[in-house]
Amino acid sequence: MAGYLSPAAYLYVEEQEYLQAYEDVLERYKDERDKVQKKTFTKWINQHLMKVRKHVSDLYEDLRDGHNLISLLEVLSGDTLPREKGRMRFHRLQNVQIALDYLKRRQVKLVNIRNDDITDGNPKLTLGLIWTIILHFQISDIHVTGESEDMSAKERLLLWTQQATEGYAGVRCENFTTCWRDGKLFNAIIHKYRPDLIDMNTVAVQSNLANLEHAFYVAEKIGVIRLLDPEDVDVSSPDEKSVITYVSSLYDAFPKVPEGGEGIGANDVEVKWIEYQNMVNYLIQWIRHHVATMSERTFPNNPVELKALYNQYLQFKETEIPPKETEKSKIKRLYKLLEIWIEFGRIKLLQGYHPNDIEREWGKLIIAMLEREKALRPEVERLEMLQQIASRVQRDSIICEDKLILARNALQSDSKRLESGVQFQNEAEIAGYILECENLLRQHVIDVQILIDGRYYQADQLVQRVAKLRDEIVALRNECSSVYSKGRMLTTEQTKLMISGITQSLNSGFAQTLNPCLNSGLTQSLTPSLTSSSVTSGLSSGMTSRLTPSVTPAYTPGFPSTLIPNFSSGVEPNSLQTLKLMQIRKPLLKSSLLDQNLTEEEVNMKFVQDLLNWVDEMQVQLDRTEWGSDLPSVESHLENHKNVHRAIEEFESSLKEAKSSEIQMTAPLKLTYTEKLHRLENQYAKLLNTSRNQERHLDTLHNFVTRATNELIWLNEKEEEEVAYDWSEKNTSIARKKDYHAELMRELDQKEENIKSVQEIAEQLLLENHPARLTIEAYRAAMQTQWSWILQLCQCVEQHIRENTAYFEFFNDAKGATDSLRNLKDAIQRKYSCDRSSSVHKLEDLIQESMEEKEALLQYKSTVASLMGRAKAVVQLKPRNPDCPLKTSIPIKAICDYRQIEITIYKEDECVLANNSHRAKWKVISPTGNEAMVPSVCFSVPPPNKDAVDFANRLEQQYQNVLTLWHESHVNMRSVVSWHYLVSEIDRIQASTVASVSTRVHVHPRTWGTLWVEFESALN
């Protein structure tokens, strides 16, 4: 029966129809998959090519010449590859082969991919090549905790995803296809690292498309390029390669804890951040509390209490500061671990919590400590010096009292002898005692004056004690006068002069050196004795001449200006300082003390006492030595000390002379002379040792300050150069600046060793407790600050070099593209103009050549697109030119930290440029509203640059115009060719005869068909 099919045949036909339908569905699925892969891979390529200002529009077309492929490999690897610059097919094949050979050298397996496949735009093999590149450069670098050696890159990425989404309800990751359709996996991964951006409760109830859109949107905000669209994933079986590519981009974007290293995992971020905040809060509060304490300047006037206060400061410095420095270092280390999460955006760093903020507060504490020590230590030294003087007054007063007792006892003995009619024997001994007490009292008056001027807390008590001694000396003198005048035995001119000298000294010399306070305190108890009629004016005047040198207050030049108000009036501070540095009183020569009224022993006693006074003066002067705060003052102190040390060494000859005089002394003065000589030797040895130590300290300080000053001068010069550099659009010599900066970085590398060496010297001097600690710490801090600042400036310069280079390269490239398009337009107009007189062969050749012009235009398509993208990133340079004053304030961005008293700016701060009338310094308003002049090098004027954007838009319009012109010319040439073919066919038909047509009947329909085609072509 016709049309009947057997069961077997029917089943066969049905099977074939089923297979055909399956193949159709599979083909459609492959087409959809390839479409998604093409889109994903194109976006992935562009995110890397944008780094070299290139762009791919059509994956299959824009990789054919090999240039973009080579650029992609260069960006991914950091290597530089050769390339052919021609446009012929041979050059294209060669460029693609260069890329393939490079991949093979990196042990990348390429299966059945040849250079002509890519050059011909084979879709399947082009996608295969890009997937191979993604696998090698992005996915193969994935490493996960718990991975095994035999795991593939895909399996490692799957393991990372499973670890990241562990514990999330309703989320399961078993593959890179169906598990991702609902978008929950994407949201869970982002929530793991940025819980502040994703609400998983909302994700649980949203649609697939909503979840996918939200995940891709949030990921894009944190820097992950949107490689996929929701509709690409919300299908029955999403493309595995596209999903893997996107998930690996998430892996790259999120922070990772180093394998086996120190780091903070996503689960521990909040805990560590709270710990960090608590540590910072506690340390800042501690610092501010002690800054307030260190700023206190009310000191006790009691040396014991003040010394206790100073020891408390030293204990704080030695026992409390080091642990806090350790705590500060811990905060820095914890911040380093949290830094990747701060940069990622998981943590919002509050103002005042950056380690630099802590360093700033710490610097305030150090400065407050230095200022307190600067105020406290001189006060301690001053009170210690006053205490030494007070102790000397106390000690010498006891000595004087003892000698007065001895003198009074001797006088009583002589008085008894006189009553018995026996000649007295103790007149010389008594004269010696009184002479020694006279010298001690003279020194007491000077010392007490110093104590009063220095507001010493026991000065009043000592004034009363000195007054009492003076009364006793005067009383003893009166008794001597009475006793020896009765016996008419006091006939020696020596004794008369001695008594007269004491009276003269006590009457005039002492009182003149006292200020009104001390003078009035002593006068009340001394006036009755000083009016004794037994004192003759002639003897008094005779004694004055030999007492005057000793009464001169030789201690005065060595004391601080607060202790010598009576001598500093009318003198400029600098002049006074110079006088203090240069004045060195030389000890009196023994020959200058010779007097016919004095015995040899009396001369020796005065000589050794003057030497003792000189040594004590010099010791006090050395104990209060200033070290200087800068190089000129240090050099001045060093030069002055050399003179002092020379005088101290020369003093040894006076000491030898005093020793040689010891054999001339007889009892009872010999014992006293020997004691004074022994004390003189000990004090001189101490003085000489002190002087040598100070010379050594000054030498080391001078060496350190000299080196530190040289380094600071160099750093300051470099700073001035960088701050003053012109970064405006007028200065196009960026290449020269780049070379200069590279040379500067090399110099800084070399300087770093010098800086470290000087810093090590400072550390060593501080460890050795160098007495000029304040100066050393100040220079060390200045060097650290200046070094950090110059490094920040270098970072600013590097960014300006990049931005200015991009600026000038853009405008140069845009101008070059404009010229090329103009030349191409002129060539098209000149070369491809035609009419009906043009021959067919010529037109066909021109049409073939025009196709090559089309290739050139297509090449410019990516160039123009790249320039359009680059225009959006070009910074503004005209605001850097003072000749272009601002009409209104504009936003600027800080590219480094800048701190001054009036303003504090942090890197990345959005500030406002209020005035650009100075090139080197701008008037800037900080985010907190503070206004100050800040170096312009610290800022970048961000895009958009209107000139660049307008230029790119004009260029894009020019490209469209040239493309339209080419299309019109191409159509015109094809129309003329079609017209020629139409005319030719018409002529051939018209030339045909009935016989020829009848013999070729089968040709007739085809001829008319050709004629009709040519006619339509000519019309089009």
Short mmCIF file of C-alpha atoms in Angstrom, two decimals, residues 57 81 168 203 251 276 294 301 371 382 446 455 490 504-505 535 537 563 569 587 597 667 753 857 870 931 978:
data_model
loop_
_atom_site.label_atom_id
_atom_site.label_comp_id
_atom_site.label_asym_id
_atom_site.label_seq_id
_atom_site.Cartn_x
_atom_site.Cartn_y
_atom_site.Cartn_z
CA SER A 57 35.19 45.79 21.26
CA LEU A 81 57.46 41.20 23.94
CA TYR A 168 25.46 29.88 55.49
CA VAL A 203 18.85 37.49 49.85
CA TYR A 251 39.15 35.60 45.00
CA TYR A 276 42.91 47.68 68.23
CA MET A 294 54.66 67.26 81.88
CA ASN A 301 62.06 75.56 95.98
CA GLU A 371 60.52 70.82 77.64
CA ARG A 382 70.71 75.56 90.14
CA ILE A 446 79.57 86.55 98.50
CA ARG A 455 65.83 82.53 96.39
CA LEU A 490 100.87 95.28 120.78
CA GLN A 504 87.59 98.33 107.04
CA SER A 505 86.47 95.16 105.34
CA VAL A 535 89.65 102.10 114.38
CA SER A 537 91.12 105.89 109.24
CA LEU A 563 71.71 85.03 89.81
CA SER A 569 71.64 95.62 83.75
CA PRO A 587 94.41 82.82 89.53
CA ASN A 597 102.83 94.74 105.62
CA ALA A 667 103.35 76.29 113.33
CA GLU A 753 73.09 54.70 55.05
CA LEU A 857 39.70 52.52 10.21
CA ARG A 870 41.69 57.63 28.93
CA GLU A 931 42.33 76.79 56.24
CA SER A 978 27.56 47.86 -11.15
#
